[in-house]
Amino acid sequence: MDWLKEALFVREMAMENNRMFGDALPMIASENILSPLCKEMLITDFHGRYAEGNPGKRYYQGCKFFDEVESKAIELAKILFDARYADVRPTSGTVANMAVFKAWTKPGDKVTVLDTADGAHISFGKWGAAGLRGLELHTYPFDSEAMNIDVDGAAKLIRSVEPKLALFGQSVFLFPTPLKELADVAHEVGAKVVYDAAHVLGLIAGGKFQQPLKEGADVMTGSTHKTLPGPQGGVILANKTRESQDIKYLDWGVFPGVTSSYHLHHVAAKAIAFAEHLAFGKEYAEQIIRNAKKLAEELYNQGFDVLGRNHGFTESHQILFKVGKEKGGEAAQKLEEAGIIANMNMVPGDEHPMRPSGIRLGVQELTRLGMKEGEMEEIAKFFKRVLIDGEEPAKVKKDVVEFKKNYRKIHYCFYEGEDAYEYIKLVQK
Ligand SMILES: Cc1ncc(COP(=O)(O)O)c(C=O)c1O
């Protein structure tokens, strides 16, 4: 075997991937693109180093510059989220959730949670982190017209189950959780309140979504690469100081609970992403929500069955629409052939995750490329051509590629204007 050839094959696929996304309309709601300064951190020497422990208290030597970086990331996260405690070590949102489970539950404990079919993430499900911890799941009733938790039903459930944790936060997350009401009920029965902000972290930080830590959440977890457009990673935030016993357990949950090396280059990029969000996050979050509302409205006007219509369609970066019973996969495939990258998604009433009836969209990446409401109108027309008019996807793709040529530059960050999809070669051959 020619091993160099094998290695260069992988590199060629990476280049193709850059080209594909550069030409496409990337609309997966959990994704984003990295700013130039964040990207630079990923190829620093921090990659591959170890720093178990906390700044100033390490198990390994060689951490003096990284200690500065991690301390800065913590400081900036606390400012960004107006929180008294921030842990920037979790390597993903799932890992952050696992750390909370490790810290605050034992196998067999009861938790209340939304069903994955109604929008919860798999890490709160039987087959994900909650199941791995052996937690007993009790699901909230869901109001599929309002696309939100049924408050009275959920309060009743929490009172009768008396869970260890009341879990909130969603992967399909159109509207803020009725958190204030339910956090009070959870606290009444001695439960801690966990809010998974993975999707909406950047909107919360930009002050444009609910503020969970002010509405009763004892802890907020999140991913740092969705609407908060940093490197892939996780974060844990809370409003108690490090001295509190609850926080000591959380710290212990992260290490040695669920991390060893925690991807130091990503921590450096997180610190930069937090600084960028402090500088540009409010404006970015505002435009994301305007774009999502506009796209939802335009899709509805074009004839799509967009959910949440009696409630303004969405208050987040997401849009969810139905495409016919179990037709989500087929529709997502056609969209991809037309250069629109989105995912099939379960909608309320669906039973099988692999045969869902909806499409979920997110506009956070398109917004970062400088698109505004006018562009959303154009994009809704592409959807109609593919999914309602039944036009040949390859024909639509030609127009998508032409349209996208004007939107490759990154915004809402330092050194904006760089091409987001350019392939940076370190080896020139
Ligand atoms: C609500 C929610 N929590 C957690 C996660 C997992 O995040 P990560 O991919 O960072 O592990 C996701 C992923 O999309 C999510 O939607």
PDB file of N, CA and C in Angstrom, residues 359-391:
ATOM      1  N   ILE A 359     -38.487  18.561   8.440  1.00  0.00           N
ATOM      2  CA  ILE A 359     -37.156  19.108   8.131  1.00  0.00           C
ATOM      3  C   ILE A 359     -36.896  20.219   9.149  1.00  0.00           C
ATOM      4  N   ARG A 360     -35.710  20.175   9.753  1.00  0.00           N
ATOM      5  CA  ARG A 360     -35.314  21.245  10.682  1.00  0.00           C
ATOM      6  C   ARG A 360     -34.271  22.112   9.997  1.00  0.00           C
ATOM      7  N   LEU A 361     -34.421  23.399  10.135  1.00  0.00           N
ATOM      8  CA  LEU A 361     -33.454  24.336   9.552  1.00  0.00           C
ATOM      9  C   LEU A 361     -32.891  25.255  10.628  1.00  0.00           C
ATOM     10  N   GLY A 362     -31.675  25.729  10.398  1.00  0.00           N
ATOM     11  CA  GLY A 362     -31.093  26.771  11.248  1.00  0.00           C
ATOM     12  C   GLY A 362     -30.454  27.803  10.340  1.00  0.00           C
ATOM     13  N   VAL A 363     -30.553  29.073  10.732  1.00  0.00           N
ATOM     14  CA  VAL A 363     -30.032  30.136   9.858  1.00  0.00           C
ATOM     15  C   VAL A 363     -28.766  30.786  10.420  1.00  0.00           C
ATOM     16  N   GLN A 364     -28.184  30.177  11.464  1.00  0.00           N
ATOM     17  CA  GLN A 364     -27.030  30.824  12.130  1.00  0.00           C
ATOM     18  C   GLN A 364     -25.812  30.923  11.222  1.00  0.00           C
ATOM     19  N   GLU A 365     -25.572  29.922  10.369  1.00  0.00           N
ATOM     20  CA  GLU A 365     -24.389  30.005   9.491  1.00  0.00           C
ATOM     21  C   GLU A 365     -24.631  31.003   8.355  1.00  0.00           C
ATOM     22  N   LEU A 366     -25.819  30.952   7.769  1.00  0.00           N
ATOM     23  CA  LEU A 366     -26.125  31.898   6.684  1.00  0.00           C
ATOM     24  C   LEU A 366     -26.045  33.339   7.200  1.00  0.00           C
ATOM     25  N   THR A 367     -26.485  33.538   8.431  1.00  0.00           N
ATOM     26  CA  THR A 367     -26.436  34.885   9.023  1.00  0.00           C
ATOM     27  C   THR A 367     -24.984  35.324   9.183  1.00  0.00           C
ATOM     28  N   ARG A 368     -24.142  34.397   9.583  1.00  0.00           N
ATOM     29  CA  ARG A 368     -22.712  34.726   9.786  1.00  0.00           C
ATOM     30  C   ARG A 368     -22.023  35.073   8.463  1.00  0.00           C
ATOM     31  N   LEU A 369     -22.671  34.667   7.359  1.00  0.00           N
ATOM     32  CA  LEU A 369     -22.124  35.000   6.043  1.00  0.00           C
ATOM     33  C   LEU A 369     -22.684  36.323   5.526  1.00  0.00           C
ATOM     34  N   GLY A 370     -23.409  37.012   6.395  1.00  0.00           N
ATOM     35  CA  GLY A 370     -23.885  38.350   6.047  1.00  0.00           C
ATOM     36  C   GLY A 370     -25.287  38.380   5.458  1.00  0.00           C
ATOM     37  N   MET A 371     -25.999  37.247   5.472  1.00  0.00           N
ATOM     38  CA  MET A 371     -27.345  37.265   4.881  1.00  0.00           C
ATOM     39  C   MET A 371     -28.347  37.934   5.821  1.00  0.00           C
ATOM     40  N   LYS A 372     -29.309  38.600   5.174  1.00  0.00           N
ATOM     41  CA  LYS A 372     -30.356  39.276   5.950  1.00  0.00           C
ATOM     42  C   LYS A 372     -31.730  38.834   5.419  1.00  0.00           C
ATOM     43  N   GLU A 373     -32.771  39.596   5.779  1.00  0.00           N
ATOM     44  CA  GLU A 373     -34.133  39.171   5.436  1.00  0.00           C
ATOM     45  C   GLU A 373     -34.338  39.017   3.930  1.00  0.00           C
ATOM     46  N   GLY A 374     -33.747  39.873   3.129  1.00  0.00           N
ATOM     47  CA  GLY A 374     -33.916  39.796   1.671  1.00  0.00           C
ATOM     48  C   GLY A 374     -33.429  38.449   1.140  1.00  0.00           C
ATOM     49  N   GLU A 375     -32.308  37.989   1.642  1.00  0.00           N
ATOM     50  CA  GLU A 375     -31.756  36.706   1.192  1.00  0.00           C
ATOM     51  C   GLU A 375     -32.669  35.551   1.629  1.00  0.00           C
ATOM     52  N   MET A 376     -33.332  35.714   2.783  1.00  0.00           N
ATOM     53  CA  MET A 376     -34.226  34.647   3.251  1.00  0.00           C
ATOM     54  C   MET A 376     -35.379  34.445   2.267  1.00  0.00           C
ATOM     55  N   GLU A 377     -35.836  35.552   1.680  1.00  0.00           N
ATOM     56  CA  GLU A 377     -36.920  35.446   0.684  1.00  0.00           C
ATOM     57  C   GLU A 377     -36.458  34.622  -0.510  1.00  0.00           C
ATOM     58  N   GLU A 378     -35.214  34.865  -0.940  1.00  0.00           N
ATOM     59  CA  GLU A 378     -34.675  34.111  -2.081  1.00  0.00           C
ATOM     60  C   GLU A 378     -34.561  32.639  -1.746  1.00  0.00           C
ATOM     61  N   ILE A 379     -34.092  32.364  -0.532  1.00  0.00           N
ATOM     62  CA  ILE A 379     -33.864  30.973  -0.124  1.00  0.00           C
ATOM     63  C   ILE A 379     -35.180  30.193  -0.045  1.00  0.00           C
ATOM     64  N   ALA A 380     -36.232  30.845   0.452  1.00  0.00           N
ATOM     65  CA  ALA A 380     -37.537  30.171   0.520  1.00  0.00           C
ATOM     66  C   ALA A 380     -37.974  29.728  -0.882  1.00  0.00           C
ATOM     67  N   LYS A 381     -37.624  30.526  -1.880  1.00  0.00           N
ATOM     68  CA  LYS A 381     -38.010  30.158  -3.264  1.00  0.00           C
ATOM     69  C   LYS A 381     -37.273  28.902  -3.725  1.00  0.00           C
ATOM     70  N   PHE A 382     -36.001  28.768  -3.326  1.00  0.00           N
ATOM     71  CA  PHE A 382     -35.270  27.532  -3.681  1.00  0.00           C
ATOM     72  C   PHE A 382     -35.979  26.305  -3.080  1.00  0.00           C
ATOM     73  N   PHE A 383     -36.414  26.443  -1.822  1.00  0.00           N
ATOM     74  CA  PHE A 383     -37.108  25.312  -1.171  1.00  0.00           C
ATOM     75  C   PHE A 383     -38.381  24.944  -1.955  1.00  0.00           C
ATOM     76  N   LYS A 384     -39.102  25.966  -2.358  1.00  0.00           N
ATOM     77  CA  LYS A 384     -40.362  25.707  -3.087  1.00  0.00           C
ATOM     78  C   LYS A 384     -40.073  24.975  -4.395  1.00  0.00           C
ATOM     79  N   ARG A 385     -39.055  25.434  -5.098  1.00  0.00           N
ATOM     80  CA  ARG A 385     -38.748  24.818  -6.397  1.00  0.00           C
ATOM     81  C   ARG A 385     -38.450  23.323  -6.229  1.00  0.00           C
ATOM     82  N   VAL A 386     -37.702  22.993  -5.157  1.00  0.00           N
ATOM     83  CA  VAL A 386     -37.324  21.585  -4.969  1.00  0.00           C
ATOM     84  C   VAL A 386     -38.475  20.759  -4.420  1.00  0.00           C
ATOM     85  N   LEU A 387     -39.114  21.250  -3.345  1.00  0.00           N
ATOM     86  CA  LEU A 387     -40.034  20.381  -2.601  1.00  0.00           C
ATOM     87  C   LEU A 387     -41.505  20.558  -2.961  1.00  0.00           C
ATOM     88  N   ILE A 388     -41.874  21.681  -3.545  1.00  0.00           N
ATOM     89  CA  ILE A 388     -43.293  21.846  -3.905  1.00  0.00           C
ATOM     90  C   ILE A 388     -43.464  21.737  -5.420  1.00  0.00           C
ATOM     91  N   ASP A 389     -42.625  22.457  -6.183  1.00  0.00           N
ATOM     92  CA  ASP A 389     -42.778  22.421  -7.645  1.00  0.00           C
ATOM     93  C   ASP A 389     -42.199  21.151  -8.257  1.00  0.00           C
ATOM     94  N   GLY A 390     -41.344  20.448  -7.497  1.00  0.00           N
ATOM     95  CA  GLY A 390     -40.762  19.201  -8.006  1.00  0.00           C
ATOM     96  C   GLY A 390     -39.761  19.422  -9.135  1.00  0.00           C
ATOM     97  N   GLU A 391     -39.107  20.591  -9.130  1.00  0.00           N
ATOM     98  CA  GLU A 391     -38.106  20.858 -10.169  1.00  0.00           C
ATOM     99  C   GLU A 391     -36.885  19.956  -9.960  1.00  0.00           C
TER     100      GLU A 391
END
